[in-house]
Amino acid sequence: MTGTAAHIVRTLLLSLITLVGVSVLIFLMLRVLPGDPARVLAGLNASEEQVARLRDQLGLDDSLLSQYGSFLTGVLQGDLGQSARTSRPVAAEIAVRLPATLILAVVATVIGSIVGVTAGVVAAVRRNSVVDHAISSVAMMGVSMPVYWLGLLLILLFAVTLGWLPAAGSGEPLSIVLPAVTLAAFSTALISRMTRASMLEVLGQDYIRTAQAKGAAPTTVIVKHGLRNAFIPVLTVISLQFGALLGGAVLTETVFGWPGIGRLLVDSIGARDFAVVQGIVLVYAAAFILLNVVVDVLYVVVDPRIRY
């Protein structure tokens, strides 16, 4: 087994421990929240007998150890439980909503990567110029601006005032534009700052001056010799941001009424639907861990000198 393969196997084994830790944390956090889930689900007009019967059906009267054991046994068998709100399997609820969240996160990541890397390279090449200062100022605004506030501003401008784009939902192809741009704003700014810093470091190296002295075209020097060697830290930021976008989609999906698992998570927390909340958090954790494994492999592809 090669060093990279051994590293991936070791990472996956450690990931299982991480997933168990995440499942314990989310299980205990949901149980200490105030309020009675059975009362919330049964409604204010339900009798005490109906609430007690619902508590028994959900297993809420069992000990915490027994409840967690049942949950973990189900997960190992591929069963994330049943939604107390809709009576449907949690896996089916997530499977219906997950594609919408993945599409939104992928589109936002593509926007953030293309715009962020391009802006970072331009700012590094034109260091201390007006263009550099303008890009840096916009990037600072992108990092500082809350997602929900930016989303509301975009709705007011492009949907309410100009009427160019839908304000919410996913019924039209253009419906993804506003939530994707909103979600990509922070990532674009962060990737831009990281690309600029990495490029400035690389452009000061001797091999860059050697390439310039040999008469290499400016584009070749910047892209082939500069960006390629500066891309490792940028790739790390992009991968981390993709994982963050999956989690950050909770706010964006709520603002724009996007039918993804972020909005499902918010609705399930409000309804005290423990099984759905636990399932979604586990999916988020598993996706983030898998993403890190993929990035470890990409490091070797981008820079063959890296060995694990």
GROMACS .gro file of C-alpha atoms in nm:
model
  308
    1MET     CA    1   0.000   0.000   0.000
    2THR     CA    2   0.143   0.339  -0.102
    3GLY     CA    3   0.188   0.622   0.144
    4THR     CA    4  -0.109   0.814   0.002
    5ALA     CA    5  -0.340   0.509   0.018
    6ALA     CA    6  -0.230   0.435   0.375
    7HIS     CA    7  -0.293   0.799   0.467
    8ILE     CA    8  -0.646   0.783   0.320
    9VAL     CA    9  -0.727   0.460   0.505
   10ARG     CA   10  -0.594   0.608   0.831
   11THR     CA   11  -0.797   0.926   0.774
   12LEU     CA   12  -1.116   0.728   0.708
   13LEU     CA   13  -1.070   0.524   1.026
   14LEU     CA   14  -1.019   0.842   1.230
   15SER     CA   15  -1.325   0.987   1.056
   16LEU     CA   16  -1.542   0.709   1.198
   17ILE     CA   17  -1.438   0.813   1.549
   18THR     CA   18  -1.516   1.175   1.462
   19LEU     CA   19  -1.862   1.080   1.335
   20VAL     CA   20  -1.938   0.890   1.656
   21GLY     CA   21  -1.827   1.194   1.857
   22VAL     CA   22  -2.051   1.422   1.647
   23SER     CA   23  -2.347   1.188   1.695
   24VAL     CA   24  -2.298   1.189   2.074
   25LEU     CA   25  -2.272   1.568   2.089
   26ILE     CA   26  -2.579   1.640   1.876
   27PHE     CA   27  -2.779   1.372   2.062
   28LEU     CA   28  -2.701   1.523   2.404
   29MET     CA   29  -2.747   1.884   2.287
   30LEU     CA   30  -3.096   1.812   2.153
   31ARG     CA   31  -3.197   1.639   2.479
   32VAL     CA   32  -3.099   1.934   2.700
   33LEU     CA   33  -3.300   2.187   2.496
   34PRO     CA   34  -3.599   2.329   2.688
   35GLY     CA   35  -3.950   2.220   2.589
   36ASP     CA   36  -4.129   1.892   2.540
   37PRO     CA   37  -4.101   1.758   2.181
   38ALA     CA   38  -4.412   1.543   2.232
   39ARG     CA   39  -4.618   1.847   2.336
   40VAL     CA   40  -4.489   2.047   2.035
   41LEU     CA   41  -4.572   1.768   1.792
   42ALA     CA   42  -4.911   1.686   1.948
   43GLY     CA   43  -5.026   2.049   1.949
   44LEU     CA   44  -5.161   2.278   2.217
   45ASN     CA   45  -5.508   2.121   2.213
   46ALA     CA   46  -5.385   1.764   2.272
   47SER     CA   47  -5.479   1.595   2.600
   48GLU     CA   48  -5.221   1.470   2.850
   49GLU     CA   49  -5.304   1.112   2.748
   50GLN     CA   50  -5.231   1.189   2.383
   51VAL     CA   51  -4.902   1.357   2.474
   52ALA     CA   52  -4.803   1.063   2.696
   53ARG     CA   53  -4.886   0.819   2.417
   54LEU     CA   54  -4.673   1.018   2.171
   55ARG     CA   55  -4.383   1.028   2.417
   56ASP     CA   56  -4.403   0.650   2.444
   57GLN     CA   57  -4.409   0.611   2.063
   58LEU     CA   58  -4.101   0.834   2.025
   59GLY     CA   59  -3.917   0.653   2.303
   60LEU     CA   60  -3.867   0.977   2.498
   61ASP     CA   61  -3.936   0.805   2.831
   62ASP     CA   62  -3.644   0.564   2.783
   63SER     CA   63  -3.304   0.639   2.936
   64LEU     CA   64  -3.060   0.853   2.735
   65LEU     CA   65  -2.828   0.554   2.694
   66SER     CA   66  -3.111   0.342   2.557
   67GLN     CA   67  -3.222   0.617   2.319
   68TYR     CA   68  -2.868   0.672   2.190
   69GLY     CA   69  -2.812   0.296   2.154
   70SER     CA   70  -3.128   0.266   1.941
   71PHE     CA   71  -3.020   0.564   1.730
   72LEU     CA   72  -2.665   0.432   1.674
   73THR     CA   73  -2.790   0.081   1.592
   74GLY     CA   74  -3.023   0.227   1.332
   75VAL     CA   75  -2.745   0.439   1.177
   76LEU     CA   76  -2.520   0.134   1.143
   77GLN     CA   77  -2.804  -0.039   0.957
   78GLY     CA   78  -2.858   0.262   0.730
   79ASP     CA   79  -3.172   0.371   0.915
   80LEU     CA   80  -3.164   0.731   1.041
   81GLY     CA   81  -3.504   0.693   1.207
   82GLN     CA   82  -3.847   0.829   1.130
   83SER     CA   83  -3.956   1.191   1.122
   84ALA     CA   84  -4.201   1.262   1.405
   85ARG     CA   85  -4.347   1.549   1.201
   86THR     CA   86  -4.417   1.371   0.870
   87SER     CA   87  -4.389   1.002   0.976
   88ARG     CA   88  -4.155   0.947   0.678
   89PRO     CA   89  -3.805   0.790   0.700
   90VAL     CA   90  -3.542   1.054   0.775
   91ALA     CA   91  -3.318   0.920   0.496
   92ALA     CA   92  -3.600   0.977   0.245
   93GLU     CA   93  -3.661   1.331   0.375
   94ILE     CA   94  -3.290   1.415   0.337
   95ALA     CA   95  -3.262   1.245  -0.004
   96VAL     CA   96  -3.541   1.467  -0.139
   97ARG     CA   97  -3.382   1.791  -0.012
   98LEU     CA   98  -3.007   1.716  -0.044
   99PRO     CA   99  -2.974   1.766  -0.424
  100ALA     CA  100  -3.103   2.124  -0.397
  101THR     CA  101  -2.845   2.208  -0.130
  102LEU     CA  102  -2.562   2.041  -0.322
  103ILE     CA  103  -2.652   2.229  -0.642
  104LEU     CA  104  -2.659   2.558  -0.452
  105ALA     CA  105  -2.326   2.487  -0.279
  106VAL     CA  106  -2.154   2.373  -0.601
  107VAL     CA  107  -2.272   2.678  -0.799
  108ALA     CA  108  -2.166   2.910  -0.514
  109THR     CA  109  -1.826   2.738  -0.492
  110VAL     CA  110  -1.770   2.768  -0.868
  111ILE     CA  111  -1.860   3.138  -0.857
  112GLY     CA  112  -1.640   3.198  -0.552
  113SER     CA  113  -1.344   3.005  -0.698
  114ILE     CA  114  -1.346   3.165  -1.044
  115VAL     CA  115  -1.408   3.520  -0.926
  116GLY     CA  116  -1.192   3.490  -0.613
  117VAL     CA  117  -0.886   3.337  -0.784
  118THR     CA  118  -0.907   3.581  -1.077
  119ALA     CA  119  -0.940   3.883  -0.847
  120GLY     CA  120  -0.656   3.759  -0.625
  121VAL     CA  121  -0.419   3.709  -0.919
  122VAL     CA  122  -0.501   4.053  -1.064
  123ALA     CA  123  -0.451   4.217  -0.722
  124ALA     CA  124  -0.113   4.043  -0.677
  125VAL     CA  125   0.013   4.128  -1.026
  126ARG     CA  126  -0.097   4.493  -0.985
  127ARG     CA  127   0.024   4.522  -0.626
  128ASN     CA  128  -0.036   4.860  -0.453
  129SER     CA  129  -0.221   4.994  -0.758
  130VAL     CA  130  -0.574   5.139  -0.763
  131VAL     CA  131  -0.702   4.804  -0.889
  132ASP     CA  132  -0.536   4.623  -0.596
  133HIS     CA  133  -0.686   4.863  -0.341
  134ALA     CA  134  -1.031   4.839  -0.504
  135ILE     CA  135  -1.027   4.457  -0.500
  136SER     CA  136  -0.903   4.452  -0.139
  137SER     CA  137  -1.181   4.693  -0.032
  138VAL     CA  138  -1.453   4.485  -0.200
  139ALA     CA  139  -1.305   4.169  -0.047
  140MET     CA  140  -1.318   4.324   0.300
  141MET     CA  141  -1.683   4.412   0.245
  142GLY     CA  142  -1.755   4.055   0.135
  143VAL     CA  143  -1.591   3.910   0.446
  144SER     CA  144  -1.763   4.155   0.682
  145MET     CA  145  -2.118   4.146   0.540
  146PRO     CA  146  -2.368   3.905   0.706
  147VAL     CA  147  -2.518   3.657   0.460
  148TYR     CA  148  -2.882   3.721   0.552
  149TRP     CA  149  -2.836   4.101   0.523
  150LEU     CA  150  -2.673   4.073   0.178
  151GLY     CA  151  -2.952   3.836   0.071
  152LEU     CA  152  -3.223   4.083   0.172
  153LEU     CA  153  -3.045   4.368  -0.012
  154LEU     CA  154  -3.020   4.161  -0.330
  155ILE     CA  155  -3.390   4.071  -0.308
  156LEU     CA  156  -3.486   4.437  -0.267
  157LEU     CA  157  -3.268   4.548  -0.561
  158PHE     CA  158  -3.297   4.271  -0.822
  159ALA     CA  159  -3.638   4.120  -0.739
  160VAL     CA  160  -3.851   4.399  -0.587
  161THR     CA  161  -3.708   4.715  -0.750
  162LEU     CA  162  -3.578   4.595  -1.088
  163GLY     CA  163  -3.787   4.278  -1.121
  164TRP     CA  164  -3.506   4.098  -1.303
  165LEU     CA  165  -3.483   3.786  -1.086
  166PRO     CA  166  -3.719   3.575  -0.871
  167ALA     CA  167  -3.715   3.667  -0.503
  168ALA     CA  168  -3.758   3.315  -0.364
  169GLY     CA  169  -3.827   2.951  -0.443
  170SER     CA  170  -3.673   2.720  -0.703
  171GLY     CA  171  -3.941   2.703  -0.970
  172GLU     CA  172  -3.746   2.893  -1.239
  173PRO     CA  173  -3.391   2.841  -1.373
  174LEU     CA  174  -3.292   3.194  -1.266
  175SER     CA  175  -3.410   3.127  -0.910
  176ILE     CA  176  -3.063   3.002  -0.814
  177VAL     CA  177  -2.884   3.327  -0.909
  178LEU     CA  178  -2.956   3.536  -0.599
  179PRO     CA  179  -2.902   3.261  -0.336
  180ALA     CA  180  -2.584   3.140  -0.511
  181VAL     CA  181  -2.438   3.492  -0.532
  182THR     CA  182  -2.531   3.557  -0.169
  183LEU     CA  183  -2.374   3.231  -0.057
  184ALA     CA  184  -2.061   3.290  -0.267
  185ALA     CA  185  -1.991   3.643  -0.139
  186PHE     CA  186  -1.793   3.543   0.171
  187SER     CA  187  -1.604   3.265  -0.010
  188THR     CA  188  -1.513   3.492  -0.300
  189ALA     CA  189  -1.364   3.750  -0.066
  190LEU     CA  190  -1.170   3.490   0.134
  191ILE     CA  191  -1.036   3.308  -0.171
  192SER     CA  192  -0.936   3.642  -0.325
  193ARG     CA  193  -0.736   3.742  -0.015
  194MET     CA  194  -0.566   3.401   0.008
  195THR     CA  195  -0.480   3.396  -0.364
  196ARG     CA  196  -0.330   3.745  -0.346
  197ALA     CA  197  -0.113   3.657  -0.045
  198SER     CA  198   0.007   3.328  -0.199
  199MET     CA  199   0.079   3.485  -0.536
  200LEU     CA  200   0.279   3.770  -0.380
  201GLU     CA  201   0.498   3.515  -0.202
  202VAL     CA  202   0.550   3.305  -0.515
  203LEU     CA  203   0.610   3.598  -0.751
  204GLY     CA  204   0.908   3.700  -0.537
  205GLN     CA  205   1.085   3.364  -0.584
  206ASP     CA  206   1.404   3.321  -0.790
  207TYR     CA  207   1.247   3.077  -1.039
  208ILE     CA  208   0.993   3.343  -1.137
  209ARG     CA  209   1.272   3.590  -1.213
  210THR     CA  210   1.454   3.314  -1.404
  211ALA     CA  211   1.146   3.248  -1.618
  212GLN     CA  212   1.111   3.620  -1.686
  213ALA     CA  213   1.482   3.645  -1.775
  214LYS     CA  214   1.441   3.359  -2.025
  215GLY     CA  215   1.175   3.562  -2.204
  216ALA     CA  216   0.870   3.362  -2.099
  217ALA     CA  217   0.539   3.533  -2.176
  218PRO     CA  218   0.383   3.718  -1.878
  219THR     CA  219   0.075   3.494  -1.891
  220THR     CA  220   0.295   3.182  -1.879
  221VAL     CA  221   0.493   3.319  -1.584
  222ILE     CA  222   0.178   3.411  -1.389
  223VAL     CA  223  -0.034   3.103  -1.461
  224LYS     CA  224   0.216   2.820  -1.514
  225HIS     CA  225   0.492   2.919  -1.273
  226GLY     CA  226   0.305   3.148  -1.033
  227LEU     CA  227  -0.052   3.031  -0.985
  228ARG     CA  228   0.030   2.661  -0.998
  229ASN     CA  229   0.282   2.690  -0.714
  230ALA     CA  230   0.055   2.922  -0.515
  231PHE     CA  231  -0.252   2.700  -0.552
  232ILE     CA  232  -0.203   2.457  -0.258
  233PRO     CA  233  -0.320   2.701   0.016
  234VAL     CA  234  -0.593   2.830  -0.218
  235LEU     CA  235  -0.717   2.474  -0.273
  236THR     CA  236  -0.734   2.426   0.105
  237VAL     CA  237  -0.947   2.738   0.143
  238ILE     CA  238  -1.177   2.637  -0.145
  239SER     CA  239  -1.236   2.292   0.004
  240LEU     CA  240  -1.302   2.431   0.352
  241GLN     CA  241  -1.537   2.689   0.205
  242PHE     CA  242  -1.735   2.422   0.020
  243GLY     CA  243  -1.795   2.247   0.352
  244ALA     CA  244  -1.879   2.580   0.513
  245LEU     CA  245  -2.121   2.660   0.228
  246LEU     CA  246  -2.315   2.341   0.302
  247GLY     CA  247  -2.359   2.460   0.661
  248GLY     CA  248  -2.395   2.825   0.566
  249ALA     CA  249  -2.676   2.733   0.328
  250VAL     CA  250  -2.903   2.713   0.634
  251LEU     CA  251  -2.941   3.093   0.645
  252THR     CA  252  -2.943   3.143   0.269
  253GLU     CA  253  -3.207   2.875   0.210
  254THR     CA  254  -3.425   3.028   0.482
  255VAL     CA  255  -3.397   3.381   0.335
  256PHE     CA  256  -3.468   3.268  -0.023
  257GLY     CA  257  -3.711   2.984   0.053
  258TRP     CA  258  -3.473   2.739  -0.119
  259PRO     CA  259  -3.597   2.380  -0.063
  260GLY     CA  260  -3.270   2.229   0.064
  261ILE     CA  261  -3.172   2.045   0.382
  262GLY     CA  262  -3.072   2.374   0.548
  263ARG     CA  263  -3.432   2.490   0.544
  264LEU     CA  264  -3.543   2.141   0.648
  265LEU     CA  265  -3.302   2.164   0.942
  266VAL     CA  266  -3.449   2.497   1.058
  267ASP     CA  267  -3.807   2.364   1.029
  268SER     CA  268  -3.713   2.045   1.216
  269ILE     CA  269  -3.543   2.235   1.500
  270GLY     CA  270  -3.855   2.449   1.542
  271ALA     CA  271  -4.072   2.137   1.551
  272ARG     CA  272  -3.834   1.949   1.789
  273ASP     CA  273  -3.805   1.674   1.527
  274PHE     CA  274  -3.495   1.514   1.683
  275ALA     CA  275  -3.452   1.233   1.430
  276VAL     CA  276  -3.436   1.469   1.130
  277VAL     CA  277  -3.197   1.712   1.306
  278GLN     CA  278  -2.963   1.429   1.404
  279GLY     CA  279  -2.970   1.286   1.051
  280ILE     CA  280  -2.893   1.619   0.883
  281VAL     CA  281  -2.605   1.699   1.119
  282LEU     CA  282  -2.455   1.356   1.055
  283VAL     CA  283  -2.484   1.411   0.679
  284TYR     CA  284  -2.309   1.750   0.714
  285ALA     CA  285  -2.029   1.592   0.920
  286ALA     CA  286  -1.984   1.299   0.680
  287ALA     CA  287  -1.975   1.534   0.379
  288PHE     CA  288  -1.714   1.756   0.544
  289ILE     CA  289  -1.493   1.458   0.633
  290LEU     CA  290  -1.523   1.307   0.283
  291LEU     CA  291  -1.432   1.644   0.135
  292ASN     CA  292  -1.112   1.658   0.339
  293VAL     CA  293  -1.012   1.312   0.213
  294VAL     CA  294  -1.069   1.424  -0.148
  295VAL     CA  295  -0.858   1.735  -0.090
  296ASP     CA  296  -0.573   1.525   0.051
  297VAL     CA  297  -0.569   1.334  -0.279
  298LEU     CA  298  -0.586   1.657  -0.482
  299TYR     CA  299  -0.277   1.789  -0.301
  300VAL     CA  300  -0.075   1.506  -0.456
  301VAL     CA  301  -0.227   1.571  -0.800
  302VAL     CA  302  -0.151   1.946  -0.790
  303ASP     CA  303   0.197   1.904  -0.641
  304PRO     CA  304   0.354   1.558  -0.703
  305ARG     CA  305   0.633   1.644  -0.457
  306ILE     CA  306   0.390   1.595  -0.167
  307ARG     CA  307   0.419   1.257   0.002
  308TYR     CA  308   0.226   1.124   0.302
   0.00000   0.00000   0.00000
